[in-house]
mmCIF file of C-alpha atoms (C1' of nucleotides) in Angstrom:
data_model
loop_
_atom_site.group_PDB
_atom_site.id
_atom_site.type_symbol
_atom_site.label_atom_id
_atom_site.label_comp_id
_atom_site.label_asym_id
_atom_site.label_seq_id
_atom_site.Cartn_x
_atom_site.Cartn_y
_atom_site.Cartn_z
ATOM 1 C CA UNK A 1 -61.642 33.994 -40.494
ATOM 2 C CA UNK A 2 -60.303 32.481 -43.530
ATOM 3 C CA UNK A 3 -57.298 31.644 -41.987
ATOM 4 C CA UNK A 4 -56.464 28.623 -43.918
ATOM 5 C CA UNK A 5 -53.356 30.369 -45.304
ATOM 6 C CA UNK A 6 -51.886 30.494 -48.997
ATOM 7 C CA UNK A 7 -50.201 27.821 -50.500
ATOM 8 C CA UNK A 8 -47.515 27.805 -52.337
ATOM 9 C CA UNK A 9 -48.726 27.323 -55.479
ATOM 10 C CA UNK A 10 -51.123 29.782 -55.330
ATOM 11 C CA UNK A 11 -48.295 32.081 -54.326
ATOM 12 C CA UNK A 12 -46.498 31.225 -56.676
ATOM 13 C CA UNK A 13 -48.684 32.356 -59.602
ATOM 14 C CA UNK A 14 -49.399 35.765 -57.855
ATOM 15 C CA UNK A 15 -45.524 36.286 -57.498
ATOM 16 C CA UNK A 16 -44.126 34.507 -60.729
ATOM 17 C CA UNK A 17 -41.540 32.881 -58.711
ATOM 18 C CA UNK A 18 -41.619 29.058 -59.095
ATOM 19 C CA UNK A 19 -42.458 26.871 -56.147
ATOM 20 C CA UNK A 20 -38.658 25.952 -56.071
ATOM 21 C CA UNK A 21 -37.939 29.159 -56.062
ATOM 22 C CA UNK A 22 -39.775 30.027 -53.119
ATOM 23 C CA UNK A 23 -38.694 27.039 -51.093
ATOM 24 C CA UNK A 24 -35.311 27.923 -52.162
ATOM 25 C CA UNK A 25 -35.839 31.472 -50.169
ATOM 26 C CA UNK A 26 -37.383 29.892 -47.347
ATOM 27 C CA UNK A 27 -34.364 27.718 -47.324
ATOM 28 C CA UNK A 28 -32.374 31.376 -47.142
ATOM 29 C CA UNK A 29 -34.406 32.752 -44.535
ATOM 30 C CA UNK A 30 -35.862 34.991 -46.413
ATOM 31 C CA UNK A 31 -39.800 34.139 -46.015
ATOM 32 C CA UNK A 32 -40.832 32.062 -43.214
ATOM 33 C CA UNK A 33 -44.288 30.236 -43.983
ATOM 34 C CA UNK A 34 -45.965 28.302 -41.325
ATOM 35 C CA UNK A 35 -46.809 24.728 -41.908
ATOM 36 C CA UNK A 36 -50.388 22.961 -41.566
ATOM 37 C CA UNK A 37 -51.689 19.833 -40.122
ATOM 38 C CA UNK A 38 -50.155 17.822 -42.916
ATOM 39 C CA UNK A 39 -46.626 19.765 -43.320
ATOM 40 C CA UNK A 40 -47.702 21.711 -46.511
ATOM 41 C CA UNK A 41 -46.416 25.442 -46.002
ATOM 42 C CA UNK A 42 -49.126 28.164 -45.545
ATOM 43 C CA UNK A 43 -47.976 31.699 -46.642
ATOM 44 C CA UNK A 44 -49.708 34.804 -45.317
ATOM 45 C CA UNK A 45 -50.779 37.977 -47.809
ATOM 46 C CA UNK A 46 -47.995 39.843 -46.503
ATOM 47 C CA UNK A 47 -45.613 37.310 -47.915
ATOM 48 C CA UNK A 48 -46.614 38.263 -51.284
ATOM 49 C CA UNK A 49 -45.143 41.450 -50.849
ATOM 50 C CA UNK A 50 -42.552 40.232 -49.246
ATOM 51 C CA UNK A 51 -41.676 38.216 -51.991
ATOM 52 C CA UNK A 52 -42.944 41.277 -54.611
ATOM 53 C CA UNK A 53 -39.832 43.221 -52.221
ATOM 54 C CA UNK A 54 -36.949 40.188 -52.974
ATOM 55 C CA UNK A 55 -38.154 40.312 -56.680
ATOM 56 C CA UNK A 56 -37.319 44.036 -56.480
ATOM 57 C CA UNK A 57 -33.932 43.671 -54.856
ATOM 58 C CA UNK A 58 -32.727 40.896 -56.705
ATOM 59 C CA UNK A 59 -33.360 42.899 -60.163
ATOM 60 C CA UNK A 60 -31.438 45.756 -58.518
ATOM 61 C CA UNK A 61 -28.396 43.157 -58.042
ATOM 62 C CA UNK A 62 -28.819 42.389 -54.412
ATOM 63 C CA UNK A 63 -27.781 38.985 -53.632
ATOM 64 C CA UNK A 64 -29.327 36.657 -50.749
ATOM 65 C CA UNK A 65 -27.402 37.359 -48.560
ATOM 66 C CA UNK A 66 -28.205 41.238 -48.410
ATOM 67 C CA UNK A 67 -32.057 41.018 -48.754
ATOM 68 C CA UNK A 68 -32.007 39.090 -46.276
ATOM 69 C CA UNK A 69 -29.898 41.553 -43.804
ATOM 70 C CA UNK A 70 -32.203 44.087 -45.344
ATOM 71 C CA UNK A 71 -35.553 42.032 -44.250
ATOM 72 C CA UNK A 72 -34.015 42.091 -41.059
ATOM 73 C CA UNK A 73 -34.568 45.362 -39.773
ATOM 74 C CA UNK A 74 -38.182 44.915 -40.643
ATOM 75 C CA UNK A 75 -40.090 44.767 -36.989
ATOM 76 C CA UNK A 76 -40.737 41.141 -36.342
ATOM 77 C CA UNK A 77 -43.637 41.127 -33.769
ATOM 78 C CA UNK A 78 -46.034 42.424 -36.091
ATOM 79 C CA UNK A 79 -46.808 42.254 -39.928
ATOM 80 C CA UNK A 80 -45.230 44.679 -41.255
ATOM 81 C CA UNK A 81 -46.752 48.047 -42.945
ATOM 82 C CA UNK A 82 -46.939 49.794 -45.629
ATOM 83 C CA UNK A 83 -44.771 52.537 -44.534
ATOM 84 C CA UNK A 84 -42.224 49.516 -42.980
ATOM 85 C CA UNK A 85 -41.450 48.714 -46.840
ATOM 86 C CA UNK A 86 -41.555 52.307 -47.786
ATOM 87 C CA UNK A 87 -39.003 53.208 -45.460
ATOM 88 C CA UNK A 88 -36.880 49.857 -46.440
ATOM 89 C CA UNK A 89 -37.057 50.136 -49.913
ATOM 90 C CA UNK A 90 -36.070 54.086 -49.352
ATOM 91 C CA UNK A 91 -32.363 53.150 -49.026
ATOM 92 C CA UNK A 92 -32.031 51.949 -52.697
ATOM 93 C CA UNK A 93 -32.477 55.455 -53.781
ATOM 94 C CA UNK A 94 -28.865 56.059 -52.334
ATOM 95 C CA UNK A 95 -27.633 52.563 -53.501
ATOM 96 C CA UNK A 96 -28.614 53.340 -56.698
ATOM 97 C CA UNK A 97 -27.122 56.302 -56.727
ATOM 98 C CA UNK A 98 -23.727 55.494 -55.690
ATOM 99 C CA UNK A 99 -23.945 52.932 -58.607
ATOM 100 C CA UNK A 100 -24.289 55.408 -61.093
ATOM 101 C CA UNK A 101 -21.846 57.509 -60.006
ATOM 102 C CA UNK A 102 -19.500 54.632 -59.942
ATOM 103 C CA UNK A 103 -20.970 53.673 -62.941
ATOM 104 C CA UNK A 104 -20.723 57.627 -65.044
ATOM 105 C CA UNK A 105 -17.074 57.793 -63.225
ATOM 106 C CA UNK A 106 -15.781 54.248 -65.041
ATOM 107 C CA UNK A 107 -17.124 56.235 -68.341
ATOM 108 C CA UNK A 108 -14.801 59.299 -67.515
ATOM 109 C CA UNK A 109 -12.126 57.114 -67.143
ATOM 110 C CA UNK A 110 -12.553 55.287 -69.868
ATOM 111 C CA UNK A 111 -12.869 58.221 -71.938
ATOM 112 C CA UNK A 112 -9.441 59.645 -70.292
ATOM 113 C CA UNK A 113 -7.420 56.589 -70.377
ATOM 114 C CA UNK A 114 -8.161 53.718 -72.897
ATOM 115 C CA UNK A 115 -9.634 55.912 -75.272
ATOM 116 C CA UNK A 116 -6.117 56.867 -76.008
ATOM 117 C CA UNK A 117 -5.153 53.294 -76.156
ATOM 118 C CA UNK A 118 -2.632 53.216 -73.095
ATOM 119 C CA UNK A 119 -4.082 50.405 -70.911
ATOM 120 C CA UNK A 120 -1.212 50.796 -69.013
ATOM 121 C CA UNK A 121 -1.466 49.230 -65.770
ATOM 122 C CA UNK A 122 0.295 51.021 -63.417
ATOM 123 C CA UNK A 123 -0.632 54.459 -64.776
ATOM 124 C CA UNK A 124 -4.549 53.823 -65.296
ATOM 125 C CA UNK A 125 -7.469 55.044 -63.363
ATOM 126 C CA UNK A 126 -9.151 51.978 -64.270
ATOM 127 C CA UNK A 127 -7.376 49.703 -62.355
ATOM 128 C CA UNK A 128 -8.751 50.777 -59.031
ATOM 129 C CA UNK A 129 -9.453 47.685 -57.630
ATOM 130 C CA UNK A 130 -12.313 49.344 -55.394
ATOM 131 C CA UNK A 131 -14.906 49.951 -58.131
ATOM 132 C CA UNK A 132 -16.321 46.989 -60.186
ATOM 133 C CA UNK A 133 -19.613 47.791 -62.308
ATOM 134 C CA UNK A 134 -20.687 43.901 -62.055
ATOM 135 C CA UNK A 135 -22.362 42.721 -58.983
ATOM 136 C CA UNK A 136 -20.680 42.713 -55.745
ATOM 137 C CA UNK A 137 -22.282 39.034 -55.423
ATOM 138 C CA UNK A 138 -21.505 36.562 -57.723
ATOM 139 C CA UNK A 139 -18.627 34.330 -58.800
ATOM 140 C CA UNK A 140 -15.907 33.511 -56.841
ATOM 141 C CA UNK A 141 -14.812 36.577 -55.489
ATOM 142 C CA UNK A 142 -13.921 35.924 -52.264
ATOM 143 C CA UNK A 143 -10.822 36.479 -52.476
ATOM 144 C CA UNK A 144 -11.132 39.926 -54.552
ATOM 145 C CA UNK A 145 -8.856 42.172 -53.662
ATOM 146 C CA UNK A 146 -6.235 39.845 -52.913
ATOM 147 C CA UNK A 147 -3.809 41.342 -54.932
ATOM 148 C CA UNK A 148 -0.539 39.794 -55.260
ATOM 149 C CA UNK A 149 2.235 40.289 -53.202
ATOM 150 C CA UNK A 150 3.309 42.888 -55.937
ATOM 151 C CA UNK A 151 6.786 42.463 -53.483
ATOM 152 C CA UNK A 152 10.093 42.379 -54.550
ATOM 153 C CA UNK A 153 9.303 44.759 -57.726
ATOM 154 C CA UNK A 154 11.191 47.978 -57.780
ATOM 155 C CA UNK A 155 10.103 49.921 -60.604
ATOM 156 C CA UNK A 156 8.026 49.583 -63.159
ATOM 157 C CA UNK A 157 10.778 48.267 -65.247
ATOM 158 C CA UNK A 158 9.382 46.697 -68.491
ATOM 159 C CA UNK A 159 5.835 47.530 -68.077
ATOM 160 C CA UNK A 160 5.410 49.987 -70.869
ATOM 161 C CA UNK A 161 3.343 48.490 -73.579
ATOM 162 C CA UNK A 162 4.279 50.196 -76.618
ATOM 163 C CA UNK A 163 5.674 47.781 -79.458
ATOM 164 C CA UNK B 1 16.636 39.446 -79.970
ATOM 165 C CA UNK B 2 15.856 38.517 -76.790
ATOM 166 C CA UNK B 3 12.605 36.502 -78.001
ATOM 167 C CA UNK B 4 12.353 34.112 -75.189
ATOM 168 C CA UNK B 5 8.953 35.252 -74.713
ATOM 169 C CA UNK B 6 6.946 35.778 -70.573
ATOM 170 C CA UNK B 7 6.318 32.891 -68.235
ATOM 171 C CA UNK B 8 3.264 32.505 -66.815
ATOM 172 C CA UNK B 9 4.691 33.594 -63.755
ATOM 173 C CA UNK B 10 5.752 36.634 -64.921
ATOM 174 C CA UNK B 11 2.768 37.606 -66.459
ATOM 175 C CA UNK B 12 0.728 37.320 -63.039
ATOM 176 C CA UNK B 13 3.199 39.249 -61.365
ATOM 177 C CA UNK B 14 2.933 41.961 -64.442
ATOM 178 C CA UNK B 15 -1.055 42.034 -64.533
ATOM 179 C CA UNK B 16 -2.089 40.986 -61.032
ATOM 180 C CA UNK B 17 -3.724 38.095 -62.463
ATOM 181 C CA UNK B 18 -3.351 34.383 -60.962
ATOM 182 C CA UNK B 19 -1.842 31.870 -63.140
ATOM 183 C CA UNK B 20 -4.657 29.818 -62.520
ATOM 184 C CA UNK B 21 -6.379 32.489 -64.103
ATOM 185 C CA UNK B 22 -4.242 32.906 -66.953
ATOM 186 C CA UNK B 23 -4.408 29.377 -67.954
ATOM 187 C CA UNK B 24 -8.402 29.331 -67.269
ATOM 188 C CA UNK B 25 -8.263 32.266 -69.464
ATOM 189 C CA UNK B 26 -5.938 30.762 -72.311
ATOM 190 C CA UNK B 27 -8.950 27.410 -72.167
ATOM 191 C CA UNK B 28 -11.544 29.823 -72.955
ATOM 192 C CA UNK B 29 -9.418 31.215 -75.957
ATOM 193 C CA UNK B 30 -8.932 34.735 -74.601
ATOM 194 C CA UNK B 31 -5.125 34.489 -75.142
ATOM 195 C CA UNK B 32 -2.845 31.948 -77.426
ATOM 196 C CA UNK B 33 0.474 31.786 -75.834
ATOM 197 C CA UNK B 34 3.301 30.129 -77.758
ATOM 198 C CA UNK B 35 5.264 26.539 -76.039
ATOM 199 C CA UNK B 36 8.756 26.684 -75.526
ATOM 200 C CA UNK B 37 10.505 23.177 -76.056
ATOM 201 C CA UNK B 38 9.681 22.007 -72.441
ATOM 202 C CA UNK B 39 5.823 22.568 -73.246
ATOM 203 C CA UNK B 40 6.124 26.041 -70.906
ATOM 204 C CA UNK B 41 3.726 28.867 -72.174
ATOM 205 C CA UNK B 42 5.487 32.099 -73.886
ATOM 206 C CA UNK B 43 3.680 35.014 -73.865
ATOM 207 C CA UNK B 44 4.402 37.871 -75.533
ATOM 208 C CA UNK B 45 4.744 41.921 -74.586
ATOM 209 C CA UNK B 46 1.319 42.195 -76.434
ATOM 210 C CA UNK B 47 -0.638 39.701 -74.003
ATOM 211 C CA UNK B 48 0.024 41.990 -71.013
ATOM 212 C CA UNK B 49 -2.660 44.283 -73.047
ATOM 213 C CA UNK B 50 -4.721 41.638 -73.563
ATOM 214 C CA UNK B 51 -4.873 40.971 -70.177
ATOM 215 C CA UNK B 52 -5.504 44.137 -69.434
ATOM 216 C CA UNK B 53 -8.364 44.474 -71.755
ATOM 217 C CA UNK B 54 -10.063 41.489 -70.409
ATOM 218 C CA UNK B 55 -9.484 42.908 -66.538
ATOM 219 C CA UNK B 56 -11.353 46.075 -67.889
ATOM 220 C CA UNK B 57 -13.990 44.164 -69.645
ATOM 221 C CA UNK B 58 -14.531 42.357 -66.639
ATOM 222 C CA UNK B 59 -14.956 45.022 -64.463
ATOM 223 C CA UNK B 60 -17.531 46.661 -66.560
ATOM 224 C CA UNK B 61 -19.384 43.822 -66.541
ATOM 225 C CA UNK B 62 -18.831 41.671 -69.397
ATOM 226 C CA UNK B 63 -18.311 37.770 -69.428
ATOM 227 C CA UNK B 64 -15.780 35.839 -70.860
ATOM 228 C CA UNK B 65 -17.979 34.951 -73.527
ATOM 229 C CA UNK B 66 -18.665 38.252 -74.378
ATOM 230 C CA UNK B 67 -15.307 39.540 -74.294
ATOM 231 C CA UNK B 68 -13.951 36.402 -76.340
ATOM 232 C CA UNK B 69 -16.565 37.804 -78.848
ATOM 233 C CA UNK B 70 -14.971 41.509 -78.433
ATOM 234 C CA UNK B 71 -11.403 40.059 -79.160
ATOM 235 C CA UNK B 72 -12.464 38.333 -81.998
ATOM 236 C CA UNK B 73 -12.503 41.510 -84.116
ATOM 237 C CA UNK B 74 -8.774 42.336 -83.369
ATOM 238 C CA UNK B 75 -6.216 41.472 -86.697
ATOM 239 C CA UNK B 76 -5.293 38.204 -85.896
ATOM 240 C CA UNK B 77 -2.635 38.484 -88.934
ATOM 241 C CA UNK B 78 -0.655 40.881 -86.673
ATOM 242 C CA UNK B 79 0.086 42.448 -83.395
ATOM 243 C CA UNK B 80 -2.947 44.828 -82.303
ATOM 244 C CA UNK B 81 -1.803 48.147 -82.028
ATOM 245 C CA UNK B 82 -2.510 50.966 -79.532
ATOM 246 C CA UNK B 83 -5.827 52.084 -82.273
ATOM 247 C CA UNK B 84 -6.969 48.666 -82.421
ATOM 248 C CA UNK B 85 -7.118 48.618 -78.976
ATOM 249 C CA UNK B 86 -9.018 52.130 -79.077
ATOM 250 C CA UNK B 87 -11.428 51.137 -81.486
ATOM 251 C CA UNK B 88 -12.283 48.061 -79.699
ATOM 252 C CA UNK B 89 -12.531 49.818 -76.014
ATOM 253 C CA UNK B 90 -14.712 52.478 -77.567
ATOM 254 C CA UNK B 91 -17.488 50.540 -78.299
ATOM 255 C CA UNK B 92 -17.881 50.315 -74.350
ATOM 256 C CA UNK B 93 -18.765 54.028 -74.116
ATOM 257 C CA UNK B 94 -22.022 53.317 -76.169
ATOM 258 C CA UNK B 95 -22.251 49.972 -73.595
ATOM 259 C CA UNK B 96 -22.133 52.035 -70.490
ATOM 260 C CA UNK B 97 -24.230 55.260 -71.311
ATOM 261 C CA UNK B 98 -26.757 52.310 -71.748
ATOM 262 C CA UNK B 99 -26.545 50.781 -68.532
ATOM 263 C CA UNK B 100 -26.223 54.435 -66.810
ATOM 264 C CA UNK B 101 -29.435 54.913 -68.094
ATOM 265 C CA UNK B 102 -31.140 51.901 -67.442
ATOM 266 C CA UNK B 103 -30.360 52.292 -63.677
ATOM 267 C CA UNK B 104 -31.599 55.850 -64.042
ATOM 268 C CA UNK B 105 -34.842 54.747 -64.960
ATOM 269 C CA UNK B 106 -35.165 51.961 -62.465
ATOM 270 C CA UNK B 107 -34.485 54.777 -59.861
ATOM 271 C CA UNK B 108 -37.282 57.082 -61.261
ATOM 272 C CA UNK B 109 -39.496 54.020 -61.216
ATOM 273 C CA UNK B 110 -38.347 53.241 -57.464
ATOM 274 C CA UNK B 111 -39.091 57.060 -56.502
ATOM 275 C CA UNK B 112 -42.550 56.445 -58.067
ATOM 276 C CA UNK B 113 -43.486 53.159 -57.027
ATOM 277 C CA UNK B 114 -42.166 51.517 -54.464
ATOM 278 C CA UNK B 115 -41.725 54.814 -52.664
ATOM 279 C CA UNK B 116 -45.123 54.525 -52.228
ATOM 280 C CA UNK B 117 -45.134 51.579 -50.731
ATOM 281 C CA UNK B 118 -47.386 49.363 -52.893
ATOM 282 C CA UNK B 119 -45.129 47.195 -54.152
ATOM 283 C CA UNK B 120 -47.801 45.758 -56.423
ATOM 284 C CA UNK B 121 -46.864 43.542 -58.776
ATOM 285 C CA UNK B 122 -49.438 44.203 -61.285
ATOM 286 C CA UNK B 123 -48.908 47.919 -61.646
ATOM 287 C CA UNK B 124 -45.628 48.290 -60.593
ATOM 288 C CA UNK B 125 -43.994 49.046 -63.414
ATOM 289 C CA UNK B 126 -40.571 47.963 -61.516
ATOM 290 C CA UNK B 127 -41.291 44.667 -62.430
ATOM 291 C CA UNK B 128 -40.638 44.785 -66.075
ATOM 292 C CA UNK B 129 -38.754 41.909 -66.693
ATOM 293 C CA UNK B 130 -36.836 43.547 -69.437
ATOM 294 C CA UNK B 131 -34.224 45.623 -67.415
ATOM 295 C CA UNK B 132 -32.941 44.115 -64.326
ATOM 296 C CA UNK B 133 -29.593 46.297 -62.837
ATOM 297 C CA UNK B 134 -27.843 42.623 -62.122
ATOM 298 C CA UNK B 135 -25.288 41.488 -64.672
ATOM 299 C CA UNK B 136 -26.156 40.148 -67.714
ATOM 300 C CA UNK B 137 -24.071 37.024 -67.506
ATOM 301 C CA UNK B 138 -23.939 34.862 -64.100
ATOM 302 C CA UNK B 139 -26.208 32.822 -62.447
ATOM 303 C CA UNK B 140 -29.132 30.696 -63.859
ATOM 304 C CA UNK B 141 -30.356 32.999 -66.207
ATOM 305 C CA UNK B 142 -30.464 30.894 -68.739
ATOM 306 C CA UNK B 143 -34.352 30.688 -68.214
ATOM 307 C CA UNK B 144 -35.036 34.290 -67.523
ATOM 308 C CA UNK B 145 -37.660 35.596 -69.283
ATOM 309 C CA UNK B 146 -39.633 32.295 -68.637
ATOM 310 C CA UNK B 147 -42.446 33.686 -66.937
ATOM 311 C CA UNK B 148 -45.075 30.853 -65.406
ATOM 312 C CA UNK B 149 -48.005 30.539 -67.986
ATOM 313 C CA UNK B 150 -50.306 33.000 -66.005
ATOM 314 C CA UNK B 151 -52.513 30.893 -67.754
ATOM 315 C CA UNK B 152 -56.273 30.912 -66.583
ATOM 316 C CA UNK B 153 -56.175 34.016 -64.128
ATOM 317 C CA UNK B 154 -58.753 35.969 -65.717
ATOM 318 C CA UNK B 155 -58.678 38.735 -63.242
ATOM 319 C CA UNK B 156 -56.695 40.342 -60.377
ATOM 320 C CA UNK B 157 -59.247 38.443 -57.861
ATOM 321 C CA UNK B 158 -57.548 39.182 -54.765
ATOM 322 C CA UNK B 159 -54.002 40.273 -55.477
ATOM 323 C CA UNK B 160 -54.291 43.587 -53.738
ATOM 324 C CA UNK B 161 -51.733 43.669 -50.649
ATOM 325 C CA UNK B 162 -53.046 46.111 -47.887
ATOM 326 C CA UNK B 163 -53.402 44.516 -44.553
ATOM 327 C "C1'" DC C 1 -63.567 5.755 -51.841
ATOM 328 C "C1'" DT C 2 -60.563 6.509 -55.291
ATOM 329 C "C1'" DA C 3 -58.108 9.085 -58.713
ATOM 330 C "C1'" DA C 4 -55.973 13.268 -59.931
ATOM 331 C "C1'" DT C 5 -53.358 17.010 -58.218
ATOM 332 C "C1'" DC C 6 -50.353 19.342 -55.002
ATOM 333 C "C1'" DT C 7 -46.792 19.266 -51.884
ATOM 334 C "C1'" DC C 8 -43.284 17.353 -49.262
ATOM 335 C "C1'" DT C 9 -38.041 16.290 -48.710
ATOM 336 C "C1'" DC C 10 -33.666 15.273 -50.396
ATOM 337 C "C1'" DA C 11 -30.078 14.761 -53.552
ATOM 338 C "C1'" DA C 12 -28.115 15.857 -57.868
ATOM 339 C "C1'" DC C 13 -27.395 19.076 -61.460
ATOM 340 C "C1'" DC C 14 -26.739 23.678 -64.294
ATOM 341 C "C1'" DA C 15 -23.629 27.824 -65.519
ATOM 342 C "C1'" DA C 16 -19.783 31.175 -64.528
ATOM 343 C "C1'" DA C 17 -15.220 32.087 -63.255
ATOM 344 C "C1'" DG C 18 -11.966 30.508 -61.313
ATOM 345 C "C1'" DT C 19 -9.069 27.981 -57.236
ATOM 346 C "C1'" DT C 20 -6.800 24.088 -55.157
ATOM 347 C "C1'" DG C 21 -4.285 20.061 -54.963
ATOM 348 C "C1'" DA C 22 -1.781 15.872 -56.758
ATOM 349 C "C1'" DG C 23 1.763 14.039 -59.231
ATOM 350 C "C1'" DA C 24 5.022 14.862 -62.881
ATOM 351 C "C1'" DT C 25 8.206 17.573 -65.416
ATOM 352 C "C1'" DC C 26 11.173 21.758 -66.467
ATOM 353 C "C1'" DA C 27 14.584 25.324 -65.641
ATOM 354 C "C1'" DA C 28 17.965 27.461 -63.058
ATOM 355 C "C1'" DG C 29 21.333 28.347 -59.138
ATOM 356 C "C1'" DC C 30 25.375 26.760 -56.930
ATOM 357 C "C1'" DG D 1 24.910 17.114 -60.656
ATOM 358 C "C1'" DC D 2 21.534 18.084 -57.737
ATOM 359 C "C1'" DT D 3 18.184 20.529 -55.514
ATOM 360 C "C1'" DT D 4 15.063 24.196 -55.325
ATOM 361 C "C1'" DG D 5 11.370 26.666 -57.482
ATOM 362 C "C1'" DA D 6 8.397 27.301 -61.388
ATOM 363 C "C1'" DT D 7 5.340 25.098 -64.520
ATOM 364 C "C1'" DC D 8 2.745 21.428 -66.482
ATOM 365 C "C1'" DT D 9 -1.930 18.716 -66.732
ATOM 366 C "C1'" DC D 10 -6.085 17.060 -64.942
ATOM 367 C "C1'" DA D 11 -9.725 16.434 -61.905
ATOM 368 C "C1'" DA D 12 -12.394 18.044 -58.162
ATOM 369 C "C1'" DC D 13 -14.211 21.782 -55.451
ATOM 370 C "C1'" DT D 14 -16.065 26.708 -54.609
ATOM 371 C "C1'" DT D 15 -20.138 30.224 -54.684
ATOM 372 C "C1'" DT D 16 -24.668 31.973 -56.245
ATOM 373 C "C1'" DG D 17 -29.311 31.150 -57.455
ATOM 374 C "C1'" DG D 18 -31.870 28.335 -58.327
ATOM 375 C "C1'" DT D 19 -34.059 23.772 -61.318
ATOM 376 C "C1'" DT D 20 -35.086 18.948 -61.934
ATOM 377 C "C1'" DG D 21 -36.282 14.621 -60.738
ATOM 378 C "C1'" DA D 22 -37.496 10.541 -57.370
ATOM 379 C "C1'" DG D 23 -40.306 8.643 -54.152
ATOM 380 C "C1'" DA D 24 -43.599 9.495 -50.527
ATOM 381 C "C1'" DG D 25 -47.390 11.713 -48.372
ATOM 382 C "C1'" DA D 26 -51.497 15.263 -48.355
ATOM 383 C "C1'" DT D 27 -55.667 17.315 -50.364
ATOM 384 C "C1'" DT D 28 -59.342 17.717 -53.156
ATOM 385 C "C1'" DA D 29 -62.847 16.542 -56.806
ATOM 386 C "C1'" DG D 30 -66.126 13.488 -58.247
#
DNA sequence: CTAATCTCTCAACCAAAGTTGAGATCAAGC
DNA sequence: GCTTGATCTCAACTTTGGTTGAGAGATTAG
């Protein structure tokens, strides 16, 4: 048994990730090394592809926070298999599907509606609040979709932008 | 005339924006309201298109930067009209087929790689650091595409992940 | 045994896109 | 004329995904 464990430097040049990097996820909960006599972390294989699997997501637009809800549902008594990540990493296929869509249906409407130069706001597809093409992460967008009161306003009075 | 010009306030309520926004977004030179005599901002009919512009860029994607670039090509001599704006919102078609396409491939490579269940990160070729699905702007990517040396690793010694 | 590396923790910093609050001023209704 | 309500500026704080030191301790090579 070589058992002595990976560091983290040597994980760090079979990921790519810098060491700071991979504290940083440990900080996140997203790997959890064990520690040796001295305190120094000691990574198992499997945490390279583990880590290979957040490099993945992350480039897909995943944030933290979702990888690590994702590396939840992996089984947690045992090191997990190949067919574990197969079947985790199956589940993209639809994300990334529903992102083009999103994606090819922001084209449409931008063929429909400010290709004729409108940009109205209360008549265009666009403005649907629901689909953004940037990541659902980043920025503060906590409070997205925290549309104004939009209240007292009758009509559309004066919002035609012709000149 | 009634050239008063739009308050701030007015503005928000027309575009959805927050005037915290608005002001954020007049800082980073996206829009060049006019004072009144008590130092209040006056907008004009044409800055409700702005704004919309910049919501639209924004949810495609773009950063302020990027978009204070796009504006930049407008007539700044006069008023934009409804074909300026169409000229300038075309140029997103080009932007999007592009992105539709580069998710399209990452989901061909996902079918063929990880749905395999390697995940390796030397012949995966999901880990070309060219094409990531994530935005283009946010974060710390400042560095990206700052690979660790890889230095002296002569081989692939022991970077094969089966358990 | 000692020097050269690695690692450790912790705090501070970066950029983006804004928000929030304080304290002051402006505009408008009655 | 006065009191709301809107706006002003400016500085500080937010989130995400990390990086960059500082100072201390651990490991390893010779």
């Amino acid at each position: 048994m070589k058992s002595k464990g990976i560091t983290i430097g040597t994980l760090s040049k079979r990921t790519g990730l810098a060491p700071s990097a991979i504290r940083y996820y440990e900080d996140q909960a997203l790997v959890a090394p064990g520690r040796g006599p001295g305190g120094q972390r000691q990574f198992e294989k499997a945490d390279i592809r583990r880590l290979s699997f957040i490099m993945i997501a992350q480039k897909l637009g995943f944030s933290i926070r979702e990888i690590r809800d994702q590396l939840a549902s992996l089984p947690g008594h045992r090191t997990p298999t190949a067919k574990d990540w197969r079947t985790l990493s199956e589940r993209y296929r639809g994300e990334l599907d529903r992102r083009i869509a999103t994606l090819e249906r922001l084209r449409d409407d931008l063929d429909g509606c400010i290709g004729c130069g409108c940009l109205s706001l209360d008549k265009c597809r666009l403005y649907n609040p629901d689909d953004s093409a940037a990541r659902h992460g980043p920025g503060p967008r906590y409070l997205m979709g925290d549309r104004p009161d939009s209240g007292s306003d009758t009509g559309d009075e004066s919002v035609e932008i012709d000149e």
